[in-house]
CSV table of C-alpha atoms and ligand atoms in Angstrom, one decimal:
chain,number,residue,atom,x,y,z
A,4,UNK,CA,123.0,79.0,85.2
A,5,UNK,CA,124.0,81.8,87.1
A,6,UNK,CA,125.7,81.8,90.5
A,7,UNK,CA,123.2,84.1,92.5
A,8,UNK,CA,120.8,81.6,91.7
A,9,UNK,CA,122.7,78.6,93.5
A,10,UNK,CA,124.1,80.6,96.4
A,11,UNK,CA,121.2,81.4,97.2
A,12,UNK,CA,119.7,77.8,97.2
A,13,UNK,CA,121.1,75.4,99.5
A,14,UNK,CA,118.8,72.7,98.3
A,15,UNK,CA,119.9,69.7,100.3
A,16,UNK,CA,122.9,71.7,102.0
A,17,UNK,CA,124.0,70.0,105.1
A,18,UNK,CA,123.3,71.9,108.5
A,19,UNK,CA,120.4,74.2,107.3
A,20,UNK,CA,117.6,73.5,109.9
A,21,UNK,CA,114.7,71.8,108.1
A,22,UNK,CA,112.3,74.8,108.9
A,23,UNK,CA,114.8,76.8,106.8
A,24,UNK,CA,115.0,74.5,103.6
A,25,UNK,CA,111.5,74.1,103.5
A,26,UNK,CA,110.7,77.9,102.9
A,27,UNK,CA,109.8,79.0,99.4
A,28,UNK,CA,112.5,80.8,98.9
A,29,UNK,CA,115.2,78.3,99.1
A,30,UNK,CA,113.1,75.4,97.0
A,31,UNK,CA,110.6,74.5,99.3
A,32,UNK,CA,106.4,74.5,98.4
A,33,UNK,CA,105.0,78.0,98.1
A,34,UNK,CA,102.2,77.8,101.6
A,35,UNK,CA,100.0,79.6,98.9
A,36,UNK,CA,99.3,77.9,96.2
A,37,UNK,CA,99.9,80.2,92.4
A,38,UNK,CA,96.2,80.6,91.4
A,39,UNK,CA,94.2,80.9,94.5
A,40,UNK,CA,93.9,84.8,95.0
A,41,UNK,CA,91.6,86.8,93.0
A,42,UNK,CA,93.7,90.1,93.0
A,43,UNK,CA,91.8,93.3,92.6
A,44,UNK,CA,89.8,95.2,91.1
A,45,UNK,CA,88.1,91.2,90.9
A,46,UNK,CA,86.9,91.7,87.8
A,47,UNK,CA,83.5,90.7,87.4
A,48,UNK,CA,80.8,89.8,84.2
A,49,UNK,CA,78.9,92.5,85.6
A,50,UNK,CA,81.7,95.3,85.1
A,51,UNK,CA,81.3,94.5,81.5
A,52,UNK,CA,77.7,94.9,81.6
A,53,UNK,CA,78.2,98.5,83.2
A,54,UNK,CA,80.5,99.0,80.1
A,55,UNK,CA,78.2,97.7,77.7
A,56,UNK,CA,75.4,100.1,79.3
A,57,UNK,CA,78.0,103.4,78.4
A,58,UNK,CA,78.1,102.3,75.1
A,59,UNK,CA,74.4,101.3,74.6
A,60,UNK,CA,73.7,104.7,75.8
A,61,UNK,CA,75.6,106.4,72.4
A,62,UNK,CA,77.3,109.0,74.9
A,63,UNK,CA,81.1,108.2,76.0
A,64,UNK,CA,81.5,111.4,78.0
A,65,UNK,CA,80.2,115.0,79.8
A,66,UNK,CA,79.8,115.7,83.3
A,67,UNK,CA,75.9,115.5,82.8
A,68,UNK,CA,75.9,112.3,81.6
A,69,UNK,CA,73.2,110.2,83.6
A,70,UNK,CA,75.2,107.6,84.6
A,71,UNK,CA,77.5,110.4,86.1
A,72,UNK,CA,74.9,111.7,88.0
A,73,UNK,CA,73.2,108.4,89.2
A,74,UNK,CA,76.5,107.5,90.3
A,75,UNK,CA,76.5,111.0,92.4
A,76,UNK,CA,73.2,110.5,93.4
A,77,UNK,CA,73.9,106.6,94.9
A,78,UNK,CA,77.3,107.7,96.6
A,79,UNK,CA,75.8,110.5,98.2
A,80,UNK,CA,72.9,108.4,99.7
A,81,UNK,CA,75.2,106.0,100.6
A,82,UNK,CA,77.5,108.4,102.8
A,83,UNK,CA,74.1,109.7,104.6
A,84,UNK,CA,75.5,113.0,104.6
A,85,UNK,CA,78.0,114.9,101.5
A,86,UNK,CA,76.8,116.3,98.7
A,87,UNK,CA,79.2,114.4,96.2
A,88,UNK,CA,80.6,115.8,92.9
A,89,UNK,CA,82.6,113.1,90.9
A,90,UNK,CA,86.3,114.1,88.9
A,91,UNK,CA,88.6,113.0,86.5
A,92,UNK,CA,90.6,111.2,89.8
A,93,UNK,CA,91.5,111.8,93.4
A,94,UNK,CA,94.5,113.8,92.5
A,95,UNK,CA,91.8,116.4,90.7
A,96,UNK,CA,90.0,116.5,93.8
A,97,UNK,CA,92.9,117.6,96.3
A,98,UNK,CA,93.3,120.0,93.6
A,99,UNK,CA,90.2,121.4,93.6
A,100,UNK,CA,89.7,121.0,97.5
A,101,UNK,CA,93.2,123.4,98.2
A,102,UNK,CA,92.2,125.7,95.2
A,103,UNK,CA,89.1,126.2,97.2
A,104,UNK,CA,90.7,127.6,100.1
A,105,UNK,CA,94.1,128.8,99.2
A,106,UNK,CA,93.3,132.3,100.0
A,107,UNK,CA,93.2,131.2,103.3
A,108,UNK,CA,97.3,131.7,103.9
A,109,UNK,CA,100.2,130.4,102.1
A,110,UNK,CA,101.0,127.0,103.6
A,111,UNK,CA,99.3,123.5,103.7
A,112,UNK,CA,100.3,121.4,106.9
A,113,UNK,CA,100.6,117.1,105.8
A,114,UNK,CA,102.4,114.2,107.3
A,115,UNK,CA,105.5,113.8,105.4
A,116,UNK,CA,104.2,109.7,105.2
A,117,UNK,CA,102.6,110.6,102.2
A,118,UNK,CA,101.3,109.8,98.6
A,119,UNK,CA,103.4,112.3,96.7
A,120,UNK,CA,100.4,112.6,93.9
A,121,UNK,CA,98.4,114.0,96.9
A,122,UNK,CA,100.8,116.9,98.0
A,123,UNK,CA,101.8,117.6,94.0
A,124,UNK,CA,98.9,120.2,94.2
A,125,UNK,CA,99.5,122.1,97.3
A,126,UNK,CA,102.3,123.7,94.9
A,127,UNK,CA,100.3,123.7,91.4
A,128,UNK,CA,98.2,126.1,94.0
A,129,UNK,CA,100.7,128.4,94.4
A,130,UNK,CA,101.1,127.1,98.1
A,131,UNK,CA,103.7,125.4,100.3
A,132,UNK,CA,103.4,122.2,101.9
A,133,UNK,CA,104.8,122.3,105.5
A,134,UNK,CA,105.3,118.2,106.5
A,135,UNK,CA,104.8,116.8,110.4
A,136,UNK,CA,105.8,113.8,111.2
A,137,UNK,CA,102.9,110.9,111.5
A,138,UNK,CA,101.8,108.6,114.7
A,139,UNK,CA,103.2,104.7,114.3
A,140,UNK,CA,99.6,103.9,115.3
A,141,UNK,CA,97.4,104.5,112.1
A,142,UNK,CA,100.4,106.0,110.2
A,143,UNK,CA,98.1,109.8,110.3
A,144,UNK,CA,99.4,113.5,110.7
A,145,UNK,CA,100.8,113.8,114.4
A,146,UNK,CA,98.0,116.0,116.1
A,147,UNK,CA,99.4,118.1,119.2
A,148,UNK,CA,102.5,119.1,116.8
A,149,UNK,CA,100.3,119.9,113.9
A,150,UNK,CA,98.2,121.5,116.1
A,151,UNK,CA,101.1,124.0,117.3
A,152,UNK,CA,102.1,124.8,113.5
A,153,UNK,CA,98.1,126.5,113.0
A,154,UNK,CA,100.2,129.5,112.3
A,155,UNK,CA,98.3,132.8,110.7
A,156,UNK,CA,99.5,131.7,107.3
A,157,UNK,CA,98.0,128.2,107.6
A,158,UNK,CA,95.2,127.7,104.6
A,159,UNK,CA,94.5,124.2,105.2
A,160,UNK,CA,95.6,120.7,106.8
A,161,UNK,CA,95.9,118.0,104.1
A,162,UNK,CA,95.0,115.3,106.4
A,163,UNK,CA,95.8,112.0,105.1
A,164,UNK,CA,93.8,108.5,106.0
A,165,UNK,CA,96.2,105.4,104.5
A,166,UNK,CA,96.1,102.0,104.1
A,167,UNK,CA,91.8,102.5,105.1
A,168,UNK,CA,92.6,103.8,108.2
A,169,UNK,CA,90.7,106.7,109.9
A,170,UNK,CA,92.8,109.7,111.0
A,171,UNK,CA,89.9,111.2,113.8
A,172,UNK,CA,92.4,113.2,115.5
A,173,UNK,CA,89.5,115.5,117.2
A,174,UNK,CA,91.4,118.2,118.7
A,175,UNK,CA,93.7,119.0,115.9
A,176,UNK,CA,90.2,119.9,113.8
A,177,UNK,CA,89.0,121.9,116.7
A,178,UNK,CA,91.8,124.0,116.6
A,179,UNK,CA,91.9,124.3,113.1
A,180,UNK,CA,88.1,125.6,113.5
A,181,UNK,CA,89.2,128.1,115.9
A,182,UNK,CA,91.7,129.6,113.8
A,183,UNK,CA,89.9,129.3,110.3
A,184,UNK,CA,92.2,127.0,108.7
A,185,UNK,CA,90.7,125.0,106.3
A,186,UNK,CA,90.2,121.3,107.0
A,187,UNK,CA,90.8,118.4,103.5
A,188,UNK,CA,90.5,115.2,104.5
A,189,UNK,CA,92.4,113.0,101.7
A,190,UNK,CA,90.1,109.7,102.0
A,191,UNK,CA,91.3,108.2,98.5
A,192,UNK,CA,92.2,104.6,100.4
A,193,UNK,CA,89.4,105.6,103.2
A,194,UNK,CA,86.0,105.3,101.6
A,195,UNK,CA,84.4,104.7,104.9
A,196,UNK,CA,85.5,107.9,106.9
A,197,UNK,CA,82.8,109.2,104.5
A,198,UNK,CA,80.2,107.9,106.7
A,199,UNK,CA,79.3,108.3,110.8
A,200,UNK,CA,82.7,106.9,112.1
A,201,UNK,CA,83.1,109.2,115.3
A,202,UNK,CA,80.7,107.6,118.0
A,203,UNK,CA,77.9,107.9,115.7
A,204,UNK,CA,78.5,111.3,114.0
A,205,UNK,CA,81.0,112.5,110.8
A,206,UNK,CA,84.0,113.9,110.9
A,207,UNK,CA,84.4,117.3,110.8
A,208,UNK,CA,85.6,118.2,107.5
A,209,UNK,CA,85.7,120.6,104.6
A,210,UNK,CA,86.1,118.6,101.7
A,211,UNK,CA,87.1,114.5,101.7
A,212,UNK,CA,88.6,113.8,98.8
A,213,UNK,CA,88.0,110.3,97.2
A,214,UNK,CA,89.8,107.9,94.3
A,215,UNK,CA,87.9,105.7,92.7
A,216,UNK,CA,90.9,104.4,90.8
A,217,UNK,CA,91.4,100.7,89.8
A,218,UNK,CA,93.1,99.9,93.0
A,219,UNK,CA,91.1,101.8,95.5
A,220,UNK,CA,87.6,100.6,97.1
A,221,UNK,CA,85.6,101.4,93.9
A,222,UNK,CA,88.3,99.9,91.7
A,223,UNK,CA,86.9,102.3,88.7
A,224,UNK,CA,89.6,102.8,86.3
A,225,UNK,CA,90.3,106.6,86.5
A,226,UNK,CA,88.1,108.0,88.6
A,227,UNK,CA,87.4,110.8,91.7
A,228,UNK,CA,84.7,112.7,94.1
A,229,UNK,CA,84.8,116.0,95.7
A,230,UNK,CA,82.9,115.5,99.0
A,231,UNK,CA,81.6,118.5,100.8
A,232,UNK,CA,78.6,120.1,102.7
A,233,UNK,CA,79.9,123.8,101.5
A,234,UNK,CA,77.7,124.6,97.9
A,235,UNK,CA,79.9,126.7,96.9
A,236,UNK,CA,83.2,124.4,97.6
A,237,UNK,CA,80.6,122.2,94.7
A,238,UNK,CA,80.3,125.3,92.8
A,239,UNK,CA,84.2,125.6,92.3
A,240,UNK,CA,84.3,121.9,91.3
A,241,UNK,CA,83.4,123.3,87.6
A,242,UNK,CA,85.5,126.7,87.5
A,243,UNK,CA,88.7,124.6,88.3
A,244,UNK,CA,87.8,121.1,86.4
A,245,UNK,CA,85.9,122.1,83.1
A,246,UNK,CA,86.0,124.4,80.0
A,247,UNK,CA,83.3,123.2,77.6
A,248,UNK,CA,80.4,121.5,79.1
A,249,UNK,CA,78.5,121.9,81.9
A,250,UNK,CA,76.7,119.9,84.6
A,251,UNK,CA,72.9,121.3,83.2
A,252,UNK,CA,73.9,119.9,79.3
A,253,UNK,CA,75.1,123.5,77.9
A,254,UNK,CA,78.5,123.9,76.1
A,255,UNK,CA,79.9,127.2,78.2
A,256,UNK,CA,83.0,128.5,77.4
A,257,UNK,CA,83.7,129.8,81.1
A,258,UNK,CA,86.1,132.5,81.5
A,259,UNK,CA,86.5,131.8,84.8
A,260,UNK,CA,87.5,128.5,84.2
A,261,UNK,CA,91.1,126.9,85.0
A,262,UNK,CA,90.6,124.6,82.6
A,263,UNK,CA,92.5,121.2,84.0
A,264,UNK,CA,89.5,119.4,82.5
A,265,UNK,CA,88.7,117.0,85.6
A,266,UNK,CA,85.8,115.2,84.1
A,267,UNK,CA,85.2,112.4,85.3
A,268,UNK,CA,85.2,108.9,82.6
A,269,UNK,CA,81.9,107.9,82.2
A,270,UNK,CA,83.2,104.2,81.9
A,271,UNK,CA,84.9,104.6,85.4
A,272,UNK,CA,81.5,106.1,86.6
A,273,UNK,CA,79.3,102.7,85.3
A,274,UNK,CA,81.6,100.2,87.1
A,275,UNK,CA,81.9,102.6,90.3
A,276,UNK,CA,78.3,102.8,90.2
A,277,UNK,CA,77.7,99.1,90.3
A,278,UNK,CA,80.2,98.5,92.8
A,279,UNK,CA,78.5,101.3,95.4
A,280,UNK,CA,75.4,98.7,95.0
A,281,UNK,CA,77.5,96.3,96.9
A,282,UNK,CA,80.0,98.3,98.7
A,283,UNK,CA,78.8,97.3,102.4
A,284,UNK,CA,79.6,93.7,101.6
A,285,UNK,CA,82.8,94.7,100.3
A,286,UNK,CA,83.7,96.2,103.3
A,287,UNK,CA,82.5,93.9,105.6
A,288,UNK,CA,84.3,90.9,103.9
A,289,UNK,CA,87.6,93.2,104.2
A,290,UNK,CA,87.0,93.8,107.7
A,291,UNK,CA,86.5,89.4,108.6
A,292,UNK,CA,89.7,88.8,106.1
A,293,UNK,CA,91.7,91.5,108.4
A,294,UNK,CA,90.3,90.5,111.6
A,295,UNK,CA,90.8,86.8,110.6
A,296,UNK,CA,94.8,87.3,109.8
A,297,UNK,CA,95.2,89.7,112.6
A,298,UNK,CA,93.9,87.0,115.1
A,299,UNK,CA,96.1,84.4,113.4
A,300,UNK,CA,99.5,86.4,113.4
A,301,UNK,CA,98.8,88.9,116.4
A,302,UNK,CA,101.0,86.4,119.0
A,303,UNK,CA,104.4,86.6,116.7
A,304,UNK,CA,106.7,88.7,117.7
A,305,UNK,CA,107.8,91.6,116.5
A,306,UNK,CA,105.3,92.1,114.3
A,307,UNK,CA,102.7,95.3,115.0
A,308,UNK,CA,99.7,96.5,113.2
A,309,UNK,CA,99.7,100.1,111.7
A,310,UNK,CA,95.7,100.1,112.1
A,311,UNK,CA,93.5,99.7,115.3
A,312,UNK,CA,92.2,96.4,115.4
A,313,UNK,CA,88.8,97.9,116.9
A,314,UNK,CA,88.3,100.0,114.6
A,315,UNK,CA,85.0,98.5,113.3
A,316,UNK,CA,84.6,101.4,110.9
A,317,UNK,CA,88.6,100.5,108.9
A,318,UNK,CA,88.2,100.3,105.2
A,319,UNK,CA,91.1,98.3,105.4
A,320,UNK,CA,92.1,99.3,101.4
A,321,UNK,CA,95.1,96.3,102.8
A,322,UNK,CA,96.8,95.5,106.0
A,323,UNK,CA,99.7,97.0,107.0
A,324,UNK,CA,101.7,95.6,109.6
A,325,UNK,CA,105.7,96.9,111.0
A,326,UNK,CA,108.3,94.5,111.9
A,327,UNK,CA,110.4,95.5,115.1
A,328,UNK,CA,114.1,94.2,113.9
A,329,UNK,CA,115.5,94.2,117.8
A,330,UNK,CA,112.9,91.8,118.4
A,331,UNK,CA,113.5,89.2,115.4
A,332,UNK,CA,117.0,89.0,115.8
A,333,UNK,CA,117.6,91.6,113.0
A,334,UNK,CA,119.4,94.3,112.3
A,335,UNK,CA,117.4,98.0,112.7
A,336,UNK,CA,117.1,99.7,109.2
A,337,UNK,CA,115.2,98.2,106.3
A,338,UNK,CA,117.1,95.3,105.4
A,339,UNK,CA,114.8,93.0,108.0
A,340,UNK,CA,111.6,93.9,106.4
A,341,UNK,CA,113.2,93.2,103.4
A,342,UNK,CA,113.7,90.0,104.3
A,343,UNK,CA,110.6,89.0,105.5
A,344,UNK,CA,109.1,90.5,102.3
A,345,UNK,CA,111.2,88.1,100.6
A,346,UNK,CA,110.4,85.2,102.2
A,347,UNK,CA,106.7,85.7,102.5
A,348,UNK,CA,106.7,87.1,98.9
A,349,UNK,CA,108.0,84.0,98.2
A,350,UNK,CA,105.3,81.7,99.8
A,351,UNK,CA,103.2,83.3,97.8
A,352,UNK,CA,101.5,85.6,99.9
A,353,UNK,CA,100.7,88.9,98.2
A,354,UNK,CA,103.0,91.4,100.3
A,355,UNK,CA,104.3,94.7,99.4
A,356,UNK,CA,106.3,97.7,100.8
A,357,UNK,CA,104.5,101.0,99.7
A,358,UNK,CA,106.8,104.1,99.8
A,359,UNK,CA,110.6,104.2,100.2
A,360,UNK,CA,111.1,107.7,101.1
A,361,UNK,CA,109.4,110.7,102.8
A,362,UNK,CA,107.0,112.3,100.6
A,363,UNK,CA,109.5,115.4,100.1
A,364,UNK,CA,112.0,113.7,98.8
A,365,UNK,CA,109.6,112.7,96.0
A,366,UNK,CA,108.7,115.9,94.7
A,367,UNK,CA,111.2,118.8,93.1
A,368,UNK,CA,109.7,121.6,94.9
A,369,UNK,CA,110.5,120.0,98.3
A,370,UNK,CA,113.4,118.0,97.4
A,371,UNK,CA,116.4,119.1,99.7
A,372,UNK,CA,114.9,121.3,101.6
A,373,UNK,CA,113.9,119.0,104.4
A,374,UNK,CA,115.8,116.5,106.6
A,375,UNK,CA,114.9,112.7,107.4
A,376,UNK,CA,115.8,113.4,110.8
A,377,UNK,CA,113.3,115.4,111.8
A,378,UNK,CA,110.6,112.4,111.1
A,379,UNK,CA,112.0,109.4,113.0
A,380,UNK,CA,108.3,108.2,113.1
A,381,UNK,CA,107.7,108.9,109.1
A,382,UNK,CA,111.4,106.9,109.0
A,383,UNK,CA,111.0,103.8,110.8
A,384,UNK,CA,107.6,103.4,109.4
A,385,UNK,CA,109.2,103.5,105.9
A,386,UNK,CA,112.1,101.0,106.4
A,387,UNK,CA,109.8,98.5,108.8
A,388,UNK,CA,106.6,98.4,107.1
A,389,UNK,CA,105.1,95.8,104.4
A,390,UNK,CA,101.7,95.5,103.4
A,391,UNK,CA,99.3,92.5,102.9
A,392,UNK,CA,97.4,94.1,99.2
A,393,UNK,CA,94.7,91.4,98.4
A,394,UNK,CA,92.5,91.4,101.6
A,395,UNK,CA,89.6,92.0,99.7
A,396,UNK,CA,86.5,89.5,98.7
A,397,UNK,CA,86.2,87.5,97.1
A,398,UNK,CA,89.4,85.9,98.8
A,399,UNK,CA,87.8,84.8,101.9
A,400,UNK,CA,88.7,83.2,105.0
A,401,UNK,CA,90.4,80.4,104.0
A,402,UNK,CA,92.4,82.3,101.5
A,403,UNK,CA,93.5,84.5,105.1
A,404,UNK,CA,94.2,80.7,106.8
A,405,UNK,CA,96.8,80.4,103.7
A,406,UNK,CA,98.2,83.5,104.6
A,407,UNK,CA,98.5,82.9,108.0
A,408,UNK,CA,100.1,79.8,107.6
A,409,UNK,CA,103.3,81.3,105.1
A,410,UNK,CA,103.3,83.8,108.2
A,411,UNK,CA,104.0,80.6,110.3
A,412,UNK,CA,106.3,79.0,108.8
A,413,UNK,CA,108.6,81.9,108.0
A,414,UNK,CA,108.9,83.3,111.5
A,415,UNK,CA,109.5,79.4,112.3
A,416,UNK,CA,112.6,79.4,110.3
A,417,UNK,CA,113.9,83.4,111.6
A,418,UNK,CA,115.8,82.6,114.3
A,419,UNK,CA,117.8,80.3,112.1
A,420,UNK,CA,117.9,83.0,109.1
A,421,UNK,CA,118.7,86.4,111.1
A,422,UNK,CA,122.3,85.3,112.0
A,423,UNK,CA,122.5,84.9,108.5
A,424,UNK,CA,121.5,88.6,107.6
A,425,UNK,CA,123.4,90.1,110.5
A,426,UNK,CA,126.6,88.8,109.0
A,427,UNK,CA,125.8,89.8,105.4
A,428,UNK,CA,124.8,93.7,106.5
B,29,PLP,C1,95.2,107.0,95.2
B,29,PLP,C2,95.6,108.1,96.1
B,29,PLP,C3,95.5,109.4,95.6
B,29,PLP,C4,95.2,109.8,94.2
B,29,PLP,O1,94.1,109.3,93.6
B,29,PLP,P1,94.1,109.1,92.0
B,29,PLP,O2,92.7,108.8,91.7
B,29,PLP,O3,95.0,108.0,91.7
B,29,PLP,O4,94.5,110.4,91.5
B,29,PLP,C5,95.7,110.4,96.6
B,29,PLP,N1,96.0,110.1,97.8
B,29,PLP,C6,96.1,108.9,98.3
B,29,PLP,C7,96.4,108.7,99.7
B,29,PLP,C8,95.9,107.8,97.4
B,29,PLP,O5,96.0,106.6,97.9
């Protein structure tokens, strides 16, 4: 036995309140039971028929593969609106996206709450990423002080949409219109902000770039789309992504090519193109699981959403929430969310924290040269939120009932626990 084991379980300890000993975490029953959530990508028969059809069809890869461009074909009709190129992943398409423009100036503006894959190319593009900090209310790029950094040396805002959340911010992309800066919208956990989500109409963008990885919408495998109305931004999709074949059949040896070999897997491509058939549901069954927990755990305190519960247009990829310490008893920093995680982790509900740090602190070419400080947003966001990850059908409502009721119990036993963690930080 070891000791961290029994210190940490008072199992029939005198004086711990009962709402404390019957948590999870100190011996009591998990709220959700092991077995009842499907995680994703869900796996279905039908996935493996989509395989089987890529093997039937005696052709494993090449962009002009027909199950490539049916899969185009559906995705676009789907949007209503972007012609729709698909890649090797969601990475490849930033790449391609900032490529595009990168004549534009020298620097890339991005909220430093970032996926560090997604700011990696800025610099592969011979670029520099300049980070602003991000709103606590959909965790997106801060608009009025992006909107003063439109410097003349400004070739694009990166803006990123997380956790499924739409990042509108209207006036920032007017200004960037004004002054010619380029406007990427990195959609890869947003597959929705591909269709009419501002009053009725799209937003106004240059490229959206899309995953369709294993653990995005289209849960794929490896997998990405270049969305754009721009021809020619279509056109550069195979000088940067391909060497040897081509989208009409021909082997080219471009000259003009870059080469990075950004075709897309025609395996990914057969399940993505199955699950666009029935991507509406999808949605709308990730939309009445979120709705469902948000109405259940909305009245507990200190606990806030990082999306906009009207937002009837949320792709709501998961469902992330931020603790406010001060209110719980707890001490600020992150060792209050870490205990929640904990305990809800424990009864069995499917929570995670996403990134630790700012995104510059991820990457070499940024390391060190910029300070935490200047994103208290980006900071308490990182040491106060967690993330709910399987909110997607087929768990349903009931499965969201299960959730709701760990959430319960452990803000039940909190005011008896956060003495506790006081004196131990
Ligand atoms: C997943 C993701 C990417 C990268 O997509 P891949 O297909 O994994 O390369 C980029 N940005 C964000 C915000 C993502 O979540």
């Amino acid at each position: 036995m070891n000791n961290h084991d029994s210190s940490n379980r008072p199992k029939s300890a005198k004086g711990v309140p009962h709402n404390v000993a019957s948590l999870a975490l100190f011996g009591g029953t998990p709220t959700v039971p092991r077995g009842t959530i499907t995680a994703w990508p869900a796996a279905t028969k039908e996935h493996l028929d989509a395989l089987a059809e890529v093997v039937a069809s005696g052709r494993y890869h090449r962009v002009n593969h027909y199950i490539v461009g049916n899969l185009e074909e559906r995705f676009a009709r789907w949007t209503g609106n972007w012609a729709v190129r698909a890649v090797g992943s969601g990475t490849a398409a930033i790449h391609i996206a900032i490529d595009y423009y990168k004549d534009r100036g020298s620097r890339v503006l991005t909220s430093a709450l970032n996926w560090p894959g997604a700011v990696g190319p800025i610099s592969s593009c011979g670029l520099e990423p300049t980070f602003v900090d991000v709103e606590l209310n959909g965790a997106g790029i801060e608009p009025y002080a992006a909107s003063k950094m439109l410097e003349p040396d400004v070739a694009a805002v990166l803006t990123t949409h997380l956790f499924g959340n739409n990042i509108l911010v209207p006036n920032l992309r007017v200004s960037a219109r004004e002054k010619g800066v380029a406007l990427i919208d990195d959609v890869c956990q947003s597959i929705a902000a591909t269709n009419p989500i501002v009053d009725g109409d799209y937003i106004d963008s240059d490229v959206l770039a899309l995953s369709g990885n294993g653990a995005k919408h289209l849960g794929a495998g490896e997998l990405g789309f270049v969305l754009t109305k721009d021809t020619s931004v279509i056109e550069h999709v195979d000088r940067v992504s391909l060497t040897s074949s081509s989208r009409d059949g021909a082997r080219i040896f471009s000259p003009d090519s870059l080469g990075h070999n950004y075709r897309p897997n025609v395996f990914s491509a057969a399940v993505a193109h199955y699950r666009v058939k029935h991507l509406d549901q999808q949605l709308q069954g990730r939309r009445t699981n979120a709705a469902t927990l948000w109405q259940g755990i909305r009245h507990l305190p200190g606990l806030l959403p990082l999306f906009d519960p009207c937002d009837k247009h949320n792709s709501v990829l998961s469902f992330p929430l931020r603790i406010v310490p001060e209110e719980l008893g707890l001490p600020p920093g992150s060792a209050g969310r870490d205990l929640i995680l904990k305990l809800l982790h424990a009864e069995g509900v499917p929570v995670c924290v996403w990134l630790t740090k700012p995104v510059f602190e991820y990457l070499p070419g940024t390391r060190g040269k910029w300070s935490k400080g200047d994103f208290p947003n980006t900071m308490l966001l990182l040491d106060t939120m967690l993330y709910v990850s399987e909110i997607a059908p087929p768990n349903d409502v009931d499965v969201m009932k299960l959730y709701i009721n760990a959430f319960h119990k452990v803000w039940e036993a909190l005011p008896n626990l956060s003495s506790q963690t006081t004196r131990e930080c």
